[in-house]
Amino acid sequence: MHKILVFTGLLILGILVWYLYRKITKSIWHLPLQKLGFHNAPAYPISIKDILETLLNLNARNKEVKQSKSGLSAPYTIQGHEANAYSFAFGKSGVDHKERAINELYKKVKRGKILHLRFKNSTFVKNKLVSEGSPYDVNNESLTKLSLDKPEQFSLSWSTYGNVLRNASEKLLPDWSKTIDNADEATRQFFPIIAKYGSAYNLLILQKVTDKNLKEYKNTFSEEWTEEMNTLANNGQLYIIDLRIYKILELQQAEGFDRFTPATFTWLKQDRNTKELTPFAIHVSGHEGNNQQFYDINKAQKSAWLYALQAVKTSVTVYGIWLGHVYHWHLVTASMVMTMFNNISKTHPIYEILAPQSKYIIGFNDVLVLLWKNAAPPTSITTANQFLELIDFYAKDREFFDDDPTITIENLGLSQSDFTISKPWDMYPIVGYLLSIWEIVKEYVDVFVEHTYANDNEIQKDSELQAWILAAGKKEKGNIKGLPPMDNKEALKRVLTSILYRITAHGISRVDNTANPALTFVGNYPPCLQRSLIPEPTSSFSTEELLQYLPNTGTIGEMITFYYTFVYSAPYEPIIPLRGKHDDLFFTDDNNDPRNVALVTFRTKLIEFMENYTLDNKIPDIPANTAQIHQWPMNVET
């Protein structure tokens, strides 16, 4: 009898352990951000299954980009060293540190080494976020530690693959090189480069100075404020780019070099006739306002003004990577997806519309924090914990709909008439691009809701829908602020449009001519400064000395890997099915279901958008390639 009882007990215990293991590995839980002191950030979901899948996919993707990296064959002479672009970017050893790191993390996850994040206390988790993905010395060769000799050498990130190097060198390299050594050209090209090429970074950052904010800015910058600024503001011609948020970032070092993100505030004036925007004053500071300097275009030395413009471009790039892109399109979306999966069944219509576009995002976000050094681009945010600190600071007082482009533009005080010459928003093209995607998604969602719910009462009685939105808004669950009560169809439309817009808009990041050649010319979008000294406005120095502030060869190499992973690898699932826009419909088996018809219309309009976007962003005087309609992913996957 005793043996039977022992056996029965062990059997029951085994069943409980098995059940618990299945529950843990299948459920979507999240990091204890509240206990870590991150009270504002959206929940950060963790999925063991998705991590494993993402690591396998990233390893395959890592191999895919080798062909484009092999095209970095052009010869350069930098600091007296002669080698090809690949050697300067990655060294001559041929060791693939990213692949090694992916494989090591995969083994850890398979052995259950990540489950401890769920069961240990918050201090343990924080220590892991600080140390996990600690760096290999990826740039341990002298060729990867060199500052450039001249601006044209930023072309080392252009591959011969797809003729990018040849075409961009002929048509764009002379002009873009001048943004580093010619103060007049750098000033002229400053905003047009942001306005045209900032789609992947969601660079809706320009703000109009109006009666609502004029007093605040005058008080903050009382010593720098001028009568010209007052006049421009009164005439509706004064704009600013406020990136002072980076005062919270401390100087970091990686591979023996500074990685510095300056806090910047930029004044720009608009020409009434041409609608062109020109920067004319810049405030730059370090951590907590240290070493702050003010640069006036008419008083600063040309070299100091060139530095100030590069400082702003750096803060713009860091904003684009972590706040414009990752916060808006990855993090808020993942929290909404997690709470959706945890509260809505697979047979529910909300699941039918969201699930096809909700894959991969959680797994990629997880790998980002667990593989930080080898997954994150080379900004001054060198640990996952610093990343969460920035996100938490940014998310304070932000509500869910604040991230919608329509609300963002309204809050920034931007109007279409102020940025239109011949077609809407042609002087700030990325606004037009993102608004077009918004409208395409909105039309699709409107039809879905109208043909899924007969009236508002059905919305109110949908217990799964109510549970999802309630969980998404709870601090201890989704921690998304500003979600509306689900008591009418319009409220549901707003929420679904916002989620699907973020996922769909993210796809623009993976189109070749989004990154190539504008973003891959790292002088346009530096991820960090490599010297923390902020020169005085009266400082005079050479172009070669300015280049010592800008990304060195190894940092450029890390950006190459970052960009190439987006644009030179196939999506796991394209948003336009390979067999055509009428294939793989989401709703019922009836092709005439109005929701399926709306899905086909959504795909049709997205294809039209891609074709127009390709024409707008082609290299001047080079025939446009056919739009990459199958390169745009269904999901947020990278």
XYZ file of C-alpha atoms in Angstrom:
638
model
C 0.000 0.000 0.000
C 2.854 2.364 0.903
C 4.510 1.822 -2.488
C 1.199 2.475 -4.249
C 0.745 5.736 -2.350
C 4.306 6.827 -3.142
C 3.860 5.921 -6.804
C 0.511 7.735 -6.944
C 2.045 10.792 -5.305
C 4.960 10.855 -7.709
C 2.590 10.429 -10.646
C 0.441 13.331 -9.487
C 3.544 15.438 -8.878
C 4.842 14.567 -12.362
C 1.533 15.542 -13.926
C 1.544 18.854 -12.029
C 5.119 19.588 -13.071
C 4.288 18.750 -16.698
C 1.171 20.927 -16.558
C 3.102 23.782 -14.997
C 5.863 23.495 -17.595
C 3.332 23.506 -20.457
C 1.563 26.494 -18.946
C 4.796 28.433 -18.486
C 6.147 27.734 -21.953
C 2.826 28.464 -23.675
C 1.632 31.517 -21.734
C 2.830 35.016 -22.527
C 4.173 36.680 -19.398
C 6.144 39.884 -19.065
C 9.133 41.339 -17.272
C 8.409 42.817 -13.813
C 8.935 46.364 -15.016
C 6.797 47.887 -12.267
C 8.977 46.265 -9.580
C 12.074 47.461 -11.410
C 10.837 51.039 -11.102
C 9.693 51.378 -14.728
C 6.141 52.556 -14.052
C 5.456 54.204 -17.415
C 6.768 51.748 -19.997
C 4.346 49.388 -21.703
C 4.546 45.758 -20.595
C 7.469 43.838 -22.073
C 6.157 40.359 -23.012
C 8.394 37.269 -22.858
C 7.709 34.109 -24.876
C 10.185 31.221 -24.754
C 8.724 29.643 -27.891
C 8.955 32.900 -29.818
C 12.531 33.517 -28.644
C 13.650 30.144 -29.993
C 11.863 30.731 -33.300
C 13.333 34.227 -33.632
C 16.881 33.026 -32.959
C 16.583 30.374 -35.662
C 15.155 32.939 -38.076
C 17.846 35.491 -37.255
C 20.565 32.939 -37.894
C 19.061 32.214 -41.300
C 18.714 35.942 -41.948
C 22.338 36.457 -40.923
C 23.342 34.103 -43.728
C 21.033 35.823 -46.214
C 22.814 39.156 -45.899
C 26.242 37.672 -46.613
C 25.731 38.168 -50.348
C 25.152 41.910 -49.952
C 28.023 42.201 -47.465
C 30.281 40.447 -49.962
C 29.568 43.377 -52.257
C 31.566 45.643 -49.932
C 34.536 45.107 -52.189
C 35.517 48.657 -53.155
C 39.081 49.654 -52.112
C 39.700 52.502 -49.632
C 42.725 54.083 -48.032
C 41.920 55.273 -44.501
C 44.507 56.597 -42.052
C 47.212 55.162 -44.302
C 45.687 51.639 -44.363
C 44.688 50.094 -47.684
C 41.847 47.548 -47.656
C 38.375 46.938 -49.034
C 35.210 48.278 -47.416
C 34.396 44.908 -45.812
C 37.722 44.777 -43.980
C 37.335 48.289 -42.598
C 33.780 47.547 -41.464
C 34.234 44.058 -40.004
C 37.969 43.320 -39.797
C 39.942 40.663 -41.627
C 39.450 37.776 -39.186
C 36.145 36.681 -40.709
C 34.727 35.782 -37.280
C 30.938 36.224 -37.229
C 30.356 37.361 -33.652
C 26.624 37.838 -34.183
C 26.145 34.243 -35.322
C 28.167 33.023 -32.330
C 26.055 35.072 -29.912
C 22.786 33.851 -31.471
C 23.870 30.226 -31.145
C 24.940 30.662 -27.517
C 21.645 32.314 -26.555
C 19.709 29.588 -28.370
C 21.434 26.927 -26.281
C 20.694 28.850 -23.069
C 17.015 29.179 -23.914
C 16.739 25.494 -24.898
C 18.224 24.534 -21.537
C 15.650 26.683 -19.734
C 18.173 29.291 -18.671
C 15.789 32.157 -19.475
C 12.907 30.859 -17.358
C 14.749 32.150 -14.298
C 13.698 35.672 -15.315
C 10.179 34.692 -14.298
C 10.908 33.187 -10.925
C 13.767 35.275 -9.556
C 13.238 38.612 -7.837
C 13.305 41.970 -9.594
C 16.886 42.718 -8.537
C 18.017 39.546 -10.288
C 16.128 40.535 -13.449
C 17.628 44.032 -13.414
C 21.141 42.620 -13.079
C 20.442 40.435 -16.081
C 19.233 43.407 -18.118
C 22.428 45.239 -17.262
C 24.748 42.335 -18.077
C 22.933 40.063 -20.533
C 24.464 40.211 -23.965
C 27.687 41.615 -22.561
C 29.952 42.556 -25.430
C 32.442 40.521 -27.327
C 35.291 42.690 -28.525
C 33.797 42.693 -31.982
C 36.055 45.452 -33.159
C 39.326 43.980 -31.956
C 41.207 44.742 -35.163
C 42.928 48.004 -35.960
C 41.077 48.503 -39.257
C 37.758 48.770 -37.404
C 38.991 51.482 -35.049
C 39.706 54.260 -37.542
C 38.026 57.617 -37.980
C 37.539 58.542 -41.611
C 39.913 60.852 -43.499
C 37.253 62.485 -45.666
C 33.443 62.556 -45.902
C 33.313 60.569 -49.153
C 34.519 57.505 -47.244
C 31.096 57.108 -45.655
C 30.268 55.380 -48.951
C 32.118 52.312 -47.660
C 28.720 51.067 -46.440
C 27.340 50.981 -50.003
C 27.433 47.553 -51.593
C 28.127 46.760 -55.225
C 25.142 44.416 -54.806
C 22.274 46.039 -56.679
C 24.654 48.691 -58.048
C 24.055 50.892 -55.016
C 27.688 51.975 -54.802
C 27.964 52.894 -58.470
C 24.625 54.695 -58.769
C 24.743 56.573 -55.469
C 28.401 57.542 -55.862
C 27.652 59.215 -59.173
C 24.413 60.937 -58.204
C 24.411 61.592 -54.449
C 27.867 61.227 -52.929
C 29.161 64.689 -53.918
C 26.158 66.468 -52.353
C 25.969 64.379 -49.178
C 29.703 64.678 -48.593
C 29.278 68.448 -48.503
C 27.006 68.136 -45.453
C 30.173 67.359 -43.473
C 32.646 69.876 -44.902
C 30.554 72.726 -46.313
C 28.536 74.745 -43.798
C 26.192 76.303 -46.368
C 25.373 72.954 -47.989
C 25.028 71.237 -44.621
C 22.506 73.885 -43.578
C 20.555 73.680 -46.823
C 20.336 69.895 -46.851
C 19.688 69.425 -43.120
C 15.892 69.311 -43.061
C 15.257 67.897 -46.573
C 17.237 64.752 -45.667
C 15.200 64.267 -42.474
C 11.932 65.084 -44.219
C 12.414 62.722 -47.148
C 14.362 59.774 -45.778
C 13.086 59.485 -42.201
C 10.162 57.109 -42.810
C 11.736 54.055 -41.149
C 12.548 56.207 -38.129
C 9.064 57.724 -37.919
C 10.635 61.182 -37.814
C 7.539 63.217 -37.066
C 9.650 65.516 -34.893
C 9.255 69.029 -36.295
C 7.139 71.315 -34.134
C 5.656 74.687 -34.951
C 6.138 77.443 -32.371
C 2.724 78.925 -31.609
C 1.079 80.950 -28.859
C 0.624 77.679 -26.936
C 4.321 76.982 -26.513
C 6.124 80.265 -27.263
C 6.242 81.395 -23.625
C 7.599 78.029 -22.450
C 10.473 78.061 -24.941
C 11.291 81.729 -24.348
C 11.518 81.093 -20.611
C 13.649 77.971 -21.022
C 16.053 79.638 -23.448
C 15.825 83.194 -22.149
C 19.529 83.858 -22.695
C 19.501 82.567 -26.279
C 16.130 83.896 -27.413
C 16.321 86.710 -29.978
C 14.016 89.251 -31.541
C 14.319 87.367 -34.808
C 12.845 84.323 -33.091
C 9.960 86.449 -31.778
C 9.280 87.872 -35.233
C 9.377 84.465 -36.893
C 7.055 83.019 -34.250
C 4.576 85.866 -34.647
C 4.607 85.331 -38.430
C 4.086 81.568 -38.116
C 7.530 80.835 -39.554
C 9.375 79.469 -36.512
C 9.799 75.729 -35.962
C 11.840 73.675 -33.508
C 13.157 70.134 -33.077
C 13.262 69.404 -29.353
C 15.476 66.446 -28.423
C 16.491 67.515 -24.941
C 15.311 64.119 -23.664
C 18.880 62.867 -24.025
C 19.956 64.861 -20.979
C 19.139 61.674 -19.061
C 21.774 59.650 -20.955
C 25.240 59.307 -19.498
C 28.326 58.981 -21.642
C 29.101 55.358 -22.521
C 32.085 53.620 -24.010
C 32.301 50.620 -26.327
C 35.336 49.071 -27.998
C 37.481 51.774 -26.394
C 35.582 54.743 -27.864
C 33.060 57.207 -26.503
C 29.476 56.717 -27.527
C 27.728 59.986 -26.904
C 24.198 61.155 -27.643
C 23.953 64.931 -27.258
C 20.773 66.590 -26.054
C 19.800 69.129 -28.707
C 17.287 71.886 -29.385
C 17.154 73.312 -32.907
C 15.495 76.481 -34.229
C 14.441 76.519 -37.906
C 12.840 79.236 -39.994
C 10.537 78.715 -42.945
C 10.556 80.675 -46.177
C 6.975 81.754 -46.913
C 7.261 81.182 -50.668
C 9.434 78.093 -51.076
C 8.284 76.451 -47.779
C 11.933 75.477 -47.192
C 13.111 75.112 -43.595
C 16.554 76.280 -42.541
C 18.206 75.690 -39.160
C 19.737 78.880 -37.758
C 20.379 78.208 -34.064
C 21.233 75.067 -32.089
C 21.610 74.319 -28.376
C 23.722 71.259 -27.493
C 24.401 69.776 -24.059
C 25.572 66.601 -22.365
C 24.262 64.581 -19.440
C 22.071 66.735 -17.150
C 22.967 69.808 -19.206
C 26.731 69.530 -18.797
C 28.951 71.584 -21.113
C 26.022 73.235 -22.859
C 26.775 75.362 -25.904
C 24.668 77.625 -28.111
C 25.466 77.966 -31.808
C 24.157 80.870 -33.864
C 24.656 80.382 -37.603
C 25.769 83.980 -38.001
C 28.218 84.001 -35.089
C 29.631 80.484 -34.778
C 32.723 79.370 -36.656
C 31.787 77.291 -39.701
C 33.470 74.199 -38.250
C 31.580 74.616 -34.950
C 28.296 75.036 -36.844
C 29.043 71.847 -38.804
C 29.619 70.060 -35.498
C 26.286 71.361 -34.141
C 24.422 70.070 -37.188
C 26.055 66.648 -36.766
C 25.117 66.675 -33.078
C 21.477 67.250 -34.003
C 21.601 64.548 -36.684
C 22.920 62.149 -34.042
C 20.115 62.916 -31.606
C 17.613 62.610 -34.480
C 18.988 59.175 -35.379
C 18.867 57.942 -31.784
C 15.308 59.263 -31.500
C 14.415 57.473 -34.730
C 15.874 54.124 -33.683
C 14.593 53.846 -30.094
C 11.595 56.163 -29.801
C 10.224 56.823 -33.268
C 10.633 53.214 -34.410
C 10.995 50.811 -31.479
C 8.731 52.529 -28.935
C 5.952 53.443 -31.358
C 5.959 50.363 -33.564
C 7.456 47.577 -31.438
C 6.797 48.088 -27.745
C 3.275 49.476 -27.474
C 2.186 47.044 -30.184
C 3.719 44.043 -28.376
C 1.883 44.883 -25.154
C -1.425 45.093 -27.030
C -0.647 41.833 -28.839
C 0.248 40.051 -25.589
C -2.984 41.035 -23.873
C -4.938 40.142 -27.016
C -3.452 36.639 -27.170
C -4.053 36.156 -23.433
C -7.711 37.194 -23.550
C -9.140 36.492 -26.991
C -9.792 33.032 -28.393
C -8.661 31.896 -31.825
C -12.245 31.744 -33.098
C -12.970 35.364 -32.195
C -13.225 37.884 -35.090
C -10.745 40.232 -33.366
C -8.234 37.381 -33.431
C -8.963 36.866 -37.139
C -8.032 40.426 -38.059
C -5.097 40.900 -35.664
C -3.402 37.509 -35.391
C -2.091 37.299 -38.990
C -0.145 40.540 -38.397
C 0.795 39.834 -34.767
C 3.457 37.169 -35.182
C 7.194 37.499 -34.440
C 7.064 40.874 -32.684
C 7.276 39.491 -29.137
C 10.103 37.109 -30.007
C 12.163 39.796 -31.695
C 11.690 42.256 -28.819
C 12.818 39.543 -26.412
C 15.940 38.745 -28.397
C 16.733 42.465 -28.547
C 17.066 42.721 -24.752
C 18.683 39.292 -24.298
C 21.200 39.743 -27.102
C 21.680 43.475 -26.696
C 25.281 43.942 -27.780
C 24.902 41.838 -30.902
C 21.352 42.858 -31.835
C 21.170 46.571 -31.043
C 22.637 49.254 -33.318
C 25.719 51.098 -31.959
C 24.108 53.953 -30.067
C 25.183 55.239 -26.654
C 22.541 53.005 -25.054
C 24.791 50.053 -24.320
C 22.574 47.873 -22.095
C 18.958 46.754 -22.126
C 18.469 48.438 -18.756
C 19.499 51.840 -20.160
C 17.092 51.247 -23.036
C 14.211 50.624 -20.614
C 15.182 53.726 -18.616
C 14.878 55.831 -21.772
C 11.596 54.192 -22.768
C 10.128 54.676 -19.305
C 11.098 58.366 -19.285
C 9.620 58.901 -22.751
C 6.390 57.035 -21.947
C 5.530 59.247 -18.974
C 2.159 60.938 -19.632
C 2.012 59.435 -23.154
C -1.295 57.877 -24.094
C -2.049 55.199 -26.656
C -3.424 57.485 -29.375
C -0.583 60.003 -29.016
C 1.413 57.700 -31.311
C -1.105 57.915 -34.173
C 0.289 60.103 -36.986
C -2.891 62.179 -37.145
C -2.684 63.049 -33.438
C 1.097 63.509 -33.580
C 0.845 66.026 -36.416
C -1.932 67.889 -34.627
C 0.090 68.048 -31.408
C 3.122 69.306 -33.344
C 1.031 72.096 -34.854
C 1.781 71.039 -38.432
C -0.608 71.815 -41.273
C -0.593 70.446 -44.795
C -0.732 73.909 -46.381
C 2.573 74.876 -44.743
C 4.393 71.948 -46.380
C 2.794 71.739 -49.804
C 4.038 73.165 -53.101
C 2.709 70.935 -55.885
C 1.284 67.907 -54.036
C 0.294 67.342 -50.393
C 3.233 67.313 -47.959
C 5.890 67.379 -50.698
C 8.092 69.540 -48.450
C 7.824 66.981 -45.628
C 7.271 63.775 -47.615
C 7.384 61.264 -44.759
C 4.283 62.866 -43.243
C 2.460 62.193 -46.502
C 3.768 58.607 -46.631
C 2.686 57.768 -43.095
C -0.705 59.448 -43.445
C -1.328 57.459 -46.631
C -0.635 54.201 -44.795
C -2.911 55.367 -41.971
C -5.808 55.975 -44.367
C -5.329 52.590 -46.079
C -5.494 50.811 -42.714
C -8.403 52.920 -41.466
C -10.597 52.044 -44.458
C -9.907 48.336 -43.937
C -10.697 48.460 -40.212
C -13.887 50.487 -40.753
C -15.322 47.783 -43.012
C -14.245 45.022 -40.616
C -15.985 46.580 -37.613
C -19.142 47.519 -39.522
C -19.580 43.960 -40.821
C -18.591 42.213 -37.585
C -20.700 44.128 -35.054
C -24.273 45.097 -35.921
C -24.473 47.794 -33.265
C -22.771 49.273 -30.210
C -24.615 46.880 -27.926
C -22.766 43.931 -29.462
C -19.477 45.662 -28.675
C -20.534 46.126 -25.057
C -21.607 42.486 -24.683
C -18.396 41.044 -26.183
C -16.780 39.735 -22.998
C -13.478 38.781 -24.635
C -13.075 42.187 -26.235
C -13.854 43.869 -22.916
C -11.362 41.634 -21.081
C -8.623 42.461 -23.636
C -8.949 46.238 -23.385
C -9.265 46.061 -19.592
C -6.080 43.952 -19.334
C -4.197 46.172 -21.787
C -4.927 49.215 -19.630
C -4.059 47.670 -16.257
C -0.719 48.677 -14.785
C 0.190 45.151 -13.753
C -0.718 43.774 -17.200
C -0.418 45.858 -20.390
C 0.185 49.281 -18.785
C -1.147 51.133 -21.826
C -2.609 54.501 -20.912
C -5.522 56.248 -22.605
C -7.423 53.281 -24.029
C -11.108 54.158 -24.427
C -14.014 52.161 -22.936
C -15.221 49.575 -25.425
C -18.799 50.810 -25.579
C -19.185 51.712 -29.249
C -17.929 50.823 -32.707
C -15.965 54.034 -33.145
C -13.858 53.261 -30.075
C -13.014 49.805 -31.426
C -12.172 51.239 -34.847
C -9.724 53.693 -33.290
C -7.916 50.993 -31.325
C -7.710 48.477 -34.183
C -6.606 51.130 -36.677
C -3.850 52.285 -34.359
C -2.495 48.762 -33.817
C -2.637 47.665 -37.445
C -1.207 50.982 -38.627
C 1.893 50.526 -36.442
C 2.473 47.023 -37.777
C 1.821 47.986 -41.388
C 3.863 51.207 -41.298
C 6.803 49.282 -39.837
C 7.018 47.433 -43.164
C 8.384 50.541 -44.871
C 11.614 49.913 -42.934
C 12.331 46.751 -44.902
C 12.084 48.227 -48.379
C 15.490 48.584 -50.054
C 15.278 52.241 -51.018
C 14.213 53.225 -47.511
C 17.708 52.390 -46.236
C 19.699 52.576 -49.460
C 21.444 54.834 -50.077
C 20.341 57.570 -47.627
C 20.427 55.791 -44.268
C 23.388 53.588 -45.123
C 25.377 56.772 -45.746
C 26.001 56.976 -42.003
C 27.087 60.620 -42.239
C 23.408 61.421 -42.842
C 22.236 59.522 -39.762
C 25.060 59.002 -37.219
C 24.019 56.623 -34.383
C 26.476 58.221 -31.944
C 29.281 60.711 -31.604
C 32.616 59.100 -30.736
C 33.924 62.061 -28.753
C 31.978 63.574 -25.859
C 33.650 66.991 -25.963
C 31.228 69.705 -27.084
C 33.293 72.404 -28.816
C 32.650 76.059 -28.175
C 30.983 78.082 -30.953
C 34.236 79.978 -31.466
C 36.194 76.761 -32.075
C 37.817 76.349 -35.460
C 38.948 72.917 -36.607
C 39.466 70.900 -39.778
C 37.149 68.445 -41.506
C 39.476 65.636 -40.465
C 39.080 66.710 -36.824
C 35.284 66.845 -37.210
C 35.351 63.295 -38.588
C 36.936 62.149 -35.326
C 33.593 62.954 -33.670
C 31.640 60.917 -36.222
C 31.203 57.123 -36.459
C 34.433 55.248 -37.057
C 34.889 52.274 -39.372
C 33.740 49.644 -36.865
C 30.676 51.646 -35.859
C 29.800 52.009 -39.548
C 30.195 48.218 -39.806
C 27.663 47.673 -37.032
C 25.220 49.994 -38.800
C 25.766 48.048 -42.031
C 24.694 44.855 -40.261
C 21.694 46.664 -38.767
C 20.460 48.084 -42.076
C 21.311 45.101 -44.247
C 19.344 42.779 -41.945
C 16.275 44.862 -42.736
C 16.577 45.297 -46.480
C 18.659 42.387 -47.760
C 16.707 39.503 -46.227
C 13.322 38.142 -47.222
C 10.377 38.659 -44.856
C 9.081 35.591 -43.079
C 5.641 36.356 -44.537
C 5.031 39.186 -47.021
C 1.984 41.366 -46.539
C 1.117 40.768 -50.205
C 0.895 36.970 -50.633
C 3.289 35.538 -53.192
C 0.388 34.036 -55.107
C -1.362 37.378 -55.286
C -3.541 39.755 -53.307
C -6.592 37.468 -53.503
C -4.815 34.582 -51.757
C -4.782 33.728 -48.031
C -7.881 35.680 -47.040
C -8.557 35.975 -43.303
C -12.329 35.851 -42.904
C -14.506 32.776 -43.557
C -14.332 30.798 -46.804
C -16.424 33.311 -48.693
C -14.377 35.512 -51.017
C -17.360 37.870 -51.168
C -17.428 38.434 -47.420
C -17.167 42.260 -47.224
C -14.242 41.894 -44.815
C -12.321 39.786 -47.318
C -13.149 42.297 -50.041
C -11.814 45.042 -47.746
C -8.654 42.997 -47.159
C -8.064 42.738 -50.912
C -8.670 46.491 -51.256
C -6.207 47.099 -48.404
C -3.586 45.065 -50.266
C -4.370 46.759 -53.592
C -3.923 50.249 -52.134
C -0.781 49.203 -50.324
C 0.694 47.978 -53.615
C -0.160 51.337 -55.200
C 1.498 53.085 -52.281
C 4.655 50.969 -52.666
C 4.862 51.788 -56.369
C 4.571 55.538 -55.740
C 7.012 55.354 -52.827
C 9.556 53.564 -55.024
C 9.311 56.302 -57.650
C 9.657 59.050 -55.027
C 12.732 57.499 -53.426
C 14.718 56.316 -56.427
C 18.200 57.648 -57.065
C 17.919 60.723 -59.333
C 18.313 60.037 -63.063
C 18.367 56.251 -62.459
C 15.314 54.309 -63.703
C 13.174 53.072 -60.820
C 13.064 49.362 -60.115
C 9.701 47.668 -59.839
C 8.242 48.122 -56.361
C 9.288 45.411 -53.892
C 5.733 44.424 -53.035
C 6.780 41.089 -51.504
C 9.570 42.642 -49.424
C 7.065 44.471 -47.219
C 6.447 42.094 -44.269
C 3.102 41.087 -42.843
C 4.428 41.477 -39.301
C 6.931 43.381 -37.161
C 9.717 40.846 -37.408
C 13.023 42.773 -37.268
